[in-house]
PDB file of C-alpha atoms in Angstrom:
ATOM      1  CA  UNK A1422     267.527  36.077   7.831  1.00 62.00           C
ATOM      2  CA  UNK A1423     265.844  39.352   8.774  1.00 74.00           C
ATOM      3  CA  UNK A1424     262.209  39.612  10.047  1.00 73.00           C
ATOM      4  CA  UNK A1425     261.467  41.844   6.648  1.00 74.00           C
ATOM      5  CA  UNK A1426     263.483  39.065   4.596  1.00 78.00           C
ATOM      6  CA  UNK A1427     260.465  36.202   6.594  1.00 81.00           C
ATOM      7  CA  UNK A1428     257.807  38.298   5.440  1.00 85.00           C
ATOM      8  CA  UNK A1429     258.561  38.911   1.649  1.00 87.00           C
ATOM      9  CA  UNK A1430     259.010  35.079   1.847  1.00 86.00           C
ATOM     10  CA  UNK A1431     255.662  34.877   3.811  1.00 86.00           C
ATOM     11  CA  UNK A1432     253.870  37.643   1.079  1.00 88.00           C
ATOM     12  CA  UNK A1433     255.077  36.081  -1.537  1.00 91.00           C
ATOM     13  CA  UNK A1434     254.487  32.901  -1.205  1.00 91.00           C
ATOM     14  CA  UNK A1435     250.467  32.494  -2.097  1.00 93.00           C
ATOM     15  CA  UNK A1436     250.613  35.091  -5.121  1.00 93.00           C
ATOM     16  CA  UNK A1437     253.785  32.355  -6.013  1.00 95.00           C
ATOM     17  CA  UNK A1438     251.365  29.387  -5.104  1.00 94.00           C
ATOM     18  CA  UNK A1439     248.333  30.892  -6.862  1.00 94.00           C
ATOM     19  CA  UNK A1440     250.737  31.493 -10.204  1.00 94.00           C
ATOM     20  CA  UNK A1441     251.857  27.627 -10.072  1.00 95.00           C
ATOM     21  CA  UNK A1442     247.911  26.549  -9.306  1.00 94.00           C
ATOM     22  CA  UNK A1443     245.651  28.732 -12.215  1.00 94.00           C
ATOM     23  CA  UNK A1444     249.137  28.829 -14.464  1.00 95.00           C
ATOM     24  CA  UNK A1445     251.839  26.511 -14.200  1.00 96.00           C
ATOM     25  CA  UNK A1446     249.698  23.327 -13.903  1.00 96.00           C
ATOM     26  CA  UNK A1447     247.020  24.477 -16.005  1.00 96.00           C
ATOM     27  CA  UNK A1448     249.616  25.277 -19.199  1.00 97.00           C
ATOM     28  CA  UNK A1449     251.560  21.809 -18.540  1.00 97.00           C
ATOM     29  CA  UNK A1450     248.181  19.683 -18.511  1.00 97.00           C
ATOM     30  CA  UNK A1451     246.456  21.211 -21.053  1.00 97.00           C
ATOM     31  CA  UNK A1452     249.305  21.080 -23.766  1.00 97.00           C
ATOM     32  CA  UNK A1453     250.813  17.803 -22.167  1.00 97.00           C
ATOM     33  CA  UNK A1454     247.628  16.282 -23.140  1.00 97.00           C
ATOM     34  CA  UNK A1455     247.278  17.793 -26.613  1.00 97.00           C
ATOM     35  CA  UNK A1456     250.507  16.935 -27.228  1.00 97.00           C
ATOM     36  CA  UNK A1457     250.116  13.063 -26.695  1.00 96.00           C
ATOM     37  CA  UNK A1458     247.186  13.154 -29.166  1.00 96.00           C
ATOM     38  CA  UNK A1459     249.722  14.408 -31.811  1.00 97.00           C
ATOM     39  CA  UNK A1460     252.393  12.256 -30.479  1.00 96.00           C
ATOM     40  CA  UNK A1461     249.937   9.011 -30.889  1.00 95.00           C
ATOM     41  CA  UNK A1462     249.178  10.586 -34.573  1.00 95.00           C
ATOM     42  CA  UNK A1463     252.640  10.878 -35.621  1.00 96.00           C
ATOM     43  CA  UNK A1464     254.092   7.788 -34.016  1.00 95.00           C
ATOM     44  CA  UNK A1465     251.508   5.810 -35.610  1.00 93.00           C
ATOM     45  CA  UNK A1466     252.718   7.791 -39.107  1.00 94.00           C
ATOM     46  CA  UNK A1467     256.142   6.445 -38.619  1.00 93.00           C
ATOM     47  CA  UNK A1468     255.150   3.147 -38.403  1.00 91.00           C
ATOM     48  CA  UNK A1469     253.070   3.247 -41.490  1.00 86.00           C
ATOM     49  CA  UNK A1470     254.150   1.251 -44.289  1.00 80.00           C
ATOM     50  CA  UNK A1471     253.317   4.693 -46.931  1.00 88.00           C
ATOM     51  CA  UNK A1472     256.709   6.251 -47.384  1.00 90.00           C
ATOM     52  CA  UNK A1473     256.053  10.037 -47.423  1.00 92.00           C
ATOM     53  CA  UNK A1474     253.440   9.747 -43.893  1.00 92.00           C
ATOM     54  CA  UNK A1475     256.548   8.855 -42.471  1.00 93.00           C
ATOM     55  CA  UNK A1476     259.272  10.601 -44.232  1.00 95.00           C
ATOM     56  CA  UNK A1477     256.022  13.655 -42.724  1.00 96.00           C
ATOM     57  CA  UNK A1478     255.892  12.659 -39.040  1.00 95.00           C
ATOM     58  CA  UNK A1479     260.028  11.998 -39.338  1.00 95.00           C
ATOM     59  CA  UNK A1480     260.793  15.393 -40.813  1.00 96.00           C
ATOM     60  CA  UNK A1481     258.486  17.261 -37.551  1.00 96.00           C
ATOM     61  CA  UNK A1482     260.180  14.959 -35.036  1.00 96.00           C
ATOM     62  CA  UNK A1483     263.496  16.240 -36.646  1.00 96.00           C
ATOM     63  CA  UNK A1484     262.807  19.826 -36.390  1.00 96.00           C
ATOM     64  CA  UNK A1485     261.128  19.651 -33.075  1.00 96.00           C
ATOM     65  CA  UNK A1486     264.169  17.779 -31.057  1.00 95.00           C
ATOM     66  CA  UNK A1487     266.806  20.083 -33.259  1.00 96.00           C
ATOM     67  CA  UNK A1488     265.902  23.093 -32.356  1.00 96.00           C
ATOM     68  CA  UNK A1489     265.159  24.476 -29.049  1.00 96.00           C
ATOM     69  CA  UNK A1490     261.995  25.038 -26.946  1.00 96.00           C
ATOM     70  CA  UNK A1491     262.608  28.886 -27.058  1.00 96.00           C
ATOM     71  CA  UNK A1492     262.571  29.370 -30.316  1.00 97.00           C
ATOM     72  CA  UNK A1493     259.679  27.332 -30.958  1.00 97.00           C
ATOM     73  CA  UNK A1494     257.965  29.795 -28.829  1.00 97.00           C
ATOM     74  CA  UNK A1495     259.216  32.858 -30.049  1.00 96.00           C
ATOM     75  CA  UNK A1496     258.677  31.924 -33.524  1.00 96.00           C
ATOM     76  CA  UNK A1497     254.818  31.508 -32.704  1.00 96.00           C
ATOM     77  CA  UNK A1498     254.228  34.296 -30.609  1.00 96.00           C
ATOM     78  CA  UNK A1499     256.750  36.638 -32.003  1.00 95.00           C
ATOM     79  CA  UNK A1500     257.388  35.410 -35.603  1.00 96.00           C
ATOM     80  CA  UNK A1501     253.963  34.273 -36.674  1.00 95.00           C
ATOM     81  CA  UNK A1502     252.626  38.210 -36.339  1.00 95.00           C
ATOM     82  CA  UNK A1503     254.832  38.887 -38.985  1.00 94.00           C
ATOM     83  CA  UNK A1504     252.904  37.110 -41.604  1.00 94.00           C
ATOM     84  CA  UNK A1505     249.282  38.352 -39.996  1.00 94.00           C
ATOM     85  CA  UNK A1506     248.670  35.202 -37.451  1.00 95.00           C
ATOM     86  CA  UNK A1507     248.296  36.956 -34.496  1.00 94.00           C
ATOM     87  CA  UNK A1508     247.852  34.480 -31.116  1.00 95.00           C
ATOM     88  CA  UNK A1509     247.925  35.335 -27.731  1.00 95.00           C
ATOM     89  CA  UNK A1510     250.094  34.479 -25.041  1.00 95.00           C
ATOM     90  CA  UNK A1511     248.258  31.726 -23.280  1.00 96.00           C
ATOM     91  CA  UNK A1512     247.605  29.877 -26.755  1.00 96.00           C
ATOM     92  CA  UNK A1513     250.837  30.639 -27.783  1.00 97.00           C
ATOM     93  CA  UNK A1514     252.770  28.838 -25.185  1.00 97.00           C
ATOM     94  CA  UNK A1515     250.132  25.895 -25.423  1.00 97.00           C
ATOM     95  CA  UNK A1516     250.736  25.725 -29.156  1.00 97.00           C
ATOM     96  CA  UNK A1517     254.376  25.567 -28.687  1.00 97.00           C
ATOM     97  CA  UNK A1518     254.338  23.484 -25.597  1.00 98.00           C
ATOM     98  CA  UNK A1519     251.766  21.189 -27.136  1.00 98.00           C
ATOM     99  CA  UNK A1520     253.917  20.642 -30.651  1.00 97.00           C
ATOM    100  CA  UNK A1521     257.137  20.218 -28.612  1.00 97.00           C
ATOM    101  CA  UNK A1522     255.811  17.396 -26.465  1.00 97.00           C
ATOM    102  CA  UNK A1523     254.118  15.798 -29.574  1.00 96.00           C
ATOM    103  CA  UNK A1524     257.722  15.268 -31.155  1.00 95.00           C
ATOM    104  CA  UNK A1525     259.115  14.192 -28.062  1.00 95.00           C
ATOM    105  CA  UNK A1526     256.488  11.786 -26.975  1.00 96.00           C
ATOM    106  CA  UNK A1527     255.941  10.230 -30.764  1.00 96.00           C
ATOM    107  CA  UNK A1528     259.218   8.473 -30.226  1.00 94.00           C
ATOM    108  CA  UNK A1529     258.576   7.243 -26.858  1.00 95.00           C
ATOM    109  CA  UNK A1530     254.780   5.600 -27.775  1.00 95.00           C
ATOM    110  CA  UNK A1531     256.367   4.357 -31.543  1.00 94.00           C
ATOM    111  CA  UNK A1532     259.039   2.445 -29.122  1.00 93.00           C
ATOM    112  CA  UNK A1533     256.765   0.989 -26.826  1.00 92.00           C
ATOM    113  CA  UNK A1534     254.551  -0.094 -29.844  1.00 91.00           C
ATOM    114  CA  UNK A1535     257.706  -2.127 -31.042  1.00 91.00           C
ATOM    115  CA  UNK A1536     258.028  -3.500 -27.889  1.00 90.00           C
ATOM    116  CA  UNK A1537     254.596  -5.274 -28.064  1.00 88.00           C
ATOM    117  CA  UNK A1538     255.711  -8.829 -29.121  1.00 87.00           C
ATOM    118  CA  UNK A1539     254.628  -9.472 -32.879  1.00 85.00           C
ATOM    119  CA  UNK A1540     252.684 -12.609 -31.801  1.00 86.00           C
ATOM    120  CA  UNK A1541     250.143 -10.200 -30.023  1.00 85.00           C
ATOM    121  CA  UNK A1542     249.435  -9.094 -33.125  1.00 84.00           C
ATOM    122  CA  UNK A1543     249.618 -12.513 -35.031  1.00 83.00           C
ATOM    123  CA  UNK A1544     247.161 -13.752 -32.151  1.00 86.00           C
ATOM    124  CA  UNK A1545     244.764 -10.662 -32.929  1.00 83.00           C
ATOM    125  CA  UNK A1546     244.486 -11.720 -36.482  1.00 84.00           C
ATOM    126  CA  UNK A1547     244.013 -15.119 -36.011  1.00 85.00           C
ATOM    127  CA  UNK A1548     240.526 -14.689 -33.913  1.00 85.00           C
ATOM    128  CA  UNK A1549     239.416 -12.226 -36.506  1.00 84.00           C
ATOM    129  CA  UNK A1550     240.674  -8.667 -35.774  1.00 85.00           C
ATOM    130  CA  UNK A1551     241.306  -5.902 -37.941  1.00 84.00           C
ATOM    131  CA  UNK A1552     244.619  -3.862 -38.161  1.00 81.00           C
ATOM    132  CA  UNK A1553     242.830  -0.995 -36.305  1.00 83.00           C
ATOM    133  CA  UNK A1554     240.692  -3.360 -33.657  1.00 87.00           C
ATOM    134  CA  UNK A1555     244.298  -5.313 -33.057  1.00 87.00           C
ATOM    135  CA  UNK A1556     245.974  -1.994 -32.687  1.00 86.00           C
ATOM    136  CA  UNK A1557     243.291   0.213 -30.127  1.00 86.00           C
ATOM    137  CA  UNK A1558     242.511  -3.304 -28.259  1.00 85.00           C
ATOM    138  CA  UNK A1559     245.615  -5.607 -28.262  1.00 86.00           C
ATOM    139  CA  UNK A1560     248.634  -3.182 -28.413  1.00 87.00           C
ATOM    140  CA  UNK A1561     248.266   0.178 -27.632  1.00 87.00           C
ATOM    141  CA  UNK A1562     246.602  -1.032 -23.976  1.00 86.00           C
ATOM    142  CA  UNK A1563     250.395  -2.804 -23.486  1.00 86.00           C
ATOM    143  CA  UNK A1564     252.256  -0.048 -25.096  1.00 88.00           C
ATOM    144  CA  UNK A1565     250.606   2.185 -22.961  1.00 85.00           C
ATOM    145  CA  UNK A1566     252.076   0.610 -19.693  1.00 86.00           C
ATOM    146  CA  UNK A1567     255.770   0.320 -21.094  1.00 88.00           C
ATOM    147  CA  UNK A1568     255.297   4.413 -21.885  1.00 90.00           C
ATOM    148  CA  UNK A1569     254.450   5.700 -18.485  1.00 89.00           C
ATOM    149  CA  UNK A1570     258.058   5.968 -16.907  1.00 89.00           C
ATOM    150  CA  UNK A1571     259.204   7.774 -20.137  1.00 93.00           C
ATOM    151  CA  UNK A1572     255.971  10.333 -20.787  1.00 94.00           C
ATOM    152  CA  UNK A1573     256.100  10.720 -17.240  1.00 93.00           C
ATOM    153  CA  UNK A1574     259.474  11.801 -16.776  1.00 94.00           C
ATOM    154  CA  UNK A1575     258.182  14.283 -20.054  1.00 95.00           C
ATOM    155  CA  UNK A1576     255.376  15.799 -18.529  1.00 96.00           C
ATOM    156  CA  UNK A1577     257.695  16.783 -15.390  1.00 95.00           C
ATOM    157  CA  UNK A1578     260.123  18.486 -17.712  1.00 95.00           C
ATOM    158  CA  UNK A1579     257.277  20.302 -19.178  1.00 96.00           C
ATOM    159  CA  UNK A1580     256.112  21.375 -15.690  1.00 96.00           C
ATOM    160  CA  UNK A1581     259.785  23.297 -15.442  1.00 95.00           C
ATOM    161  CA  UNK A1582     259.532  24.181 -19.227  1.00 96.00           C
ATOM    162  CA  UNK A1583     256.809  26.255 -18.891  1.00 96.00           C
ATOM    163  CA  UNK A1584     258.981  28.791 -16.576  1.00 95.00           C
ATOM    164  CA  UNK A1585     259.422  29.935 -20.916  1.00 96.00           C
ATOM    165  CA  UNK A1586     256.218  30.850 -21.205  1.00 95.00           C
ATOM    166  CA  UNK A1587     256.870  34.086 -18.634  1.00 94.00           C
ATOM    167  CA  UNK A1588     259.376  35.199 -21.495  1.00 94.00           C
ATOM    168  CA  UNK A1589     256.152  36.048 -23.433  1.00 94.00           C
ATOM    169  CA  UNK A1590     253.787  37.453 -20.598  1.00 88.00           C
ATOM    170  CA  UNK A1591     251.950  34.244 -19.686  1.00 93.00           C
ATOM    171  CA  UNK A1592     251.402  34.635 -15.942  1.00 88.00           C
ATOM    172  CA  UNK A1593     252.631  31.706 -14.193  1.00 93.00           C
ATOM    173  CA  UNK A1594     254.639  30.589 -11.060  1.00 94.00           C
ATOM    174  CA  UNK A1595     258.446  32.179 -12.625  1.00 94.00           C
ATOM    175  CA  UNK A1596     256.198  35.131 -14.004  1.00 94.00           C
ATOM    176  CA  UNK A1597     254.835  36.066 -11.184  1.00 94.00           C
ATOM    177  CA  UNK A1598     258.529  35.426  -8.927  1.00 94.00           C
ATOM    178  CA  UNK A1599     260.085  37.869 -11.581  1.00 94.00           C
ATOM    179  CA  UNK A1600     257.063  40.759 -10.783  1.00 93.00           C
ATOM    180  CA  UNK A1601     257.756  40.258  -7.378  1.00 93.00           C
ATOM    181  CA  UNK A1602     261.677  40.509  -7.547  1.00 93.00           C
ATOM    182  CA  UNK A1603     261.372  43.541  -9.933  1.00 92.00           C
ATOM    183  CA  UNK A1604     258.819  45.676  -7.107  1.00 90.00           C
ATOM    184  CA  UNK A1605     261.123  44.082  -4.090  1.00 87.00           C
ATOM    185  CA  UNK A1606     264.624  44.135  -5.561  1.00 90.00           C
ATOM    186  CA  UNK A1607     264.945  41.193  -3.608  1.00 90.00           C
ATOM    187  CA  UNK A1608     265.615  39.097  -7.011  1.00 92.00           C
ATOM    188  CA  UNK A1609     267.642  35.956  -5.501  1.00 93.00           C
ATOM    189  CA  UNK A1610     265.328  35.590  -2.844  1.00 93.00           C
ATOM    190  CA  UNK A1611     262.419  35.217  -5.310  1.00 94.00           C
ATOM    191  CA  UNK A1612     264.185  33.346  -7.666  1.00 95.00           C
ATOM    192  CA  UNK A1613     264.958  30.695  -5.000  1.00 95.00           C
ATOM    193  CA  UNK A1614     261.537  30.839  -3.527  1.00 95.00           C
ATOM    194  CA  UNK A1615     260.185  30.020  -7.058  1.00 96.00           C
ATOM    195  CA  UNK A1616     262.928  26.878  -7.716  1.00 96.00           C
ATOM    196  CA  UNK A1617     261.499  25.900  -4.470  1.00 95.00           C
ATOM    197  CA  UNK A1618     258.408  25.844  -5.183  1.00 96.00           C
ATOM    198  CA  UNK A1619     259.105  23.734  -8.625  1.00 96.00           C
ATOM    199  CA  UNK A1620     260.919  21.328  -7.037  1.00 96.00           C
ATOM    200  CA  UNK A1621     258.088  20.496  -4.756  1.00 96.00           C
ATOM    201  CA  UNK A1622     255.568  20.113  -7.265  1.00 96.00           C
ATOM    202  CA  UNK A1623     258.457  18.099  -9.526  1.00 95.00           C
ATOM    203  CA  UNK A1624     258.875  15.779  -6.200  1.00 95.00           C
ATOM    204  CA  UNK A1625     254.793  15.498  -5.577  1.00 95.00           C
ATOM    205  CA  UNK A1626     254.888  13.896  -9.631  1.00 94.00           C
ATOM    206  CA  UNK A1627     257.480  11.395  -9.476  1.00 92.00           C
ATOM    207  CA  UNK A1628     256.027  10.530  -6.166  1.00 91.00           C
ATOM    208  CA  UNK A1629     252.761  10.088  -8.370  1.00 89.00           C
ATOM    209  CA  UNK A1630     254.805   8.262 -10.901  1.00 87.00           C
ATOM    210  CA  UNK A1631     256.624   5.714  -9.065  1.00 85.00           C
ATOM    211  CA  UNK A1632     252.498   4.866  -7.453  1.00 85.00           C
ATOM    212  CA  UNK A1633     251.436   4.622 -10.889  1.00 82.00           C
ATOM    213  CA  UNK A1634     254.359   2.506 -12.027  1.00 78.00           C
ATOM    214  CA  UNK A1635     253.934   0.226  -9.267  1.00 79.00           C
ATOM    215  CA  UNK A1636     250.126  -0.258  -9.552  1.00 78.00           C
ATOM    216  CA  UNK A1637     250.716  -1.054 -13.303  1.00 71.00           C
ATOM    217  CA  UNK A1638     253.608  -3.770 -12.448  1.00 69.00           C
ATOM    218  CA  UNK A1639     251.396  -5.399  -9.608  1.00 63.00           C
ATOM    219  CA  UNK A1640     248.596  -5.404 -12.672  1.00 50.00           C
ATOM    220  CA  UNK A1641     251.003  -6.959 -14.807  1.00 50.00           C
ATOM    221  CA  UNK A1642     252.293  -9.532 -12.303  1.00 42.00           C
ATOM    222  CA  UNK A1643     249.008 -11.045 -12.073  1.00 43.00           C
TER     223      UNK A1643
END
């Protein structure tokens, strides 16, 4: 490589850095952890005994995993002005971010619920407990270990899923790659840069992840 190709890479590498740091990571957290809330909500609709909460929380799920993450997006920043609801980009993407992972993630957390033996819940009964006490103190505590390899394994996809969010002018890591290509011309060089860049951070979380796993199976084994 040339001595002007090293010092695009070099120039571009902290405007790159600072787009993955105040956008990328930002956008993934913040809807990553609104989206679990209405994940927990419409898992624990499925597994209600009334028929139409969960024919409710199975019809989103349905729409959310048949359609694609795009879309979803460009029908809430693009379509939605349309009908006078107007959002801006950063909101936008964390709407549609935030409702994707929710359908997503319900399924994971109503499947590790299942996987809580029924006895925990016979024993929760038996010294007293309510549906709700059995549920926030008994069950979703060992649901919650079972769901870590799965939600994890979501949240990283999310971290690469927000690369979307530069198709609506939310500046993050890909958004800022593409401004630099477009002034440089340089556009595989970027592009690279950026995948590099995402795999690093995608490596530094399932590093994270396999810690976490393995704290949680040491807690387990004792």
């Amino acid at each position: 490589m040339t001595e002007s190709t090293w010092m695009l890479l070099l120039d571009s590498f902290w405007p790159l850095l600072d787009g993955a740091i105040r956008g990328t990571i930002p956008l993934a957290l913040s809807s990553f952890a609104i989206g679990l809330v209405l994940a927990l909500g419409l898992a624990l609709m499925r597994l209600s005994g009334r028929a139409w909460l969960s024919g409710i929380a199975r019809g989103y799920i349905s729409i959310v995993r048949g359609t694609p993450l795009l879309v979803q997006l460009f029908v809430i920043f693009y379509g939605l002005p349309s009908i006078g609801v107007v959002i801006d980009p950063w909101p936008s993407a964390v709407v549609a971010f935030s409702l994707n992972v929710g359908g997503y993630a319900a399924e994971v957390i109503r499947a590790a619920i299942l996987s809580v033996p029924k006895g925990q819940w016979e024993a929760a009964y038996m010294i007293g407990m309510s549906h709700r006490r059995a549920l926030g103190r008994i069950i979703l505590p060992q649901a919650a270990r079972v769901s870590v390899p799965p939600l994890s394994n979501t949240f990283i996809s999310l971290v690469k899923d927000t690369s979307l969010a530069s198709l609506i002018l939310v500046t993050e890591l890909f958004r800022q790659a593409q401004e630099i290509a477009a002034f440089s011309q340089e556009f595989m060089l970027l592009y690279l840069e950026a995948a590099l860049l995402y795999w690093v951070i995608c490596l530094v979380l399932s590093s994270g992840q396999g810690m976490l796993e393995k704290r949680l199976d040491r807690y387990v084994a004792h």
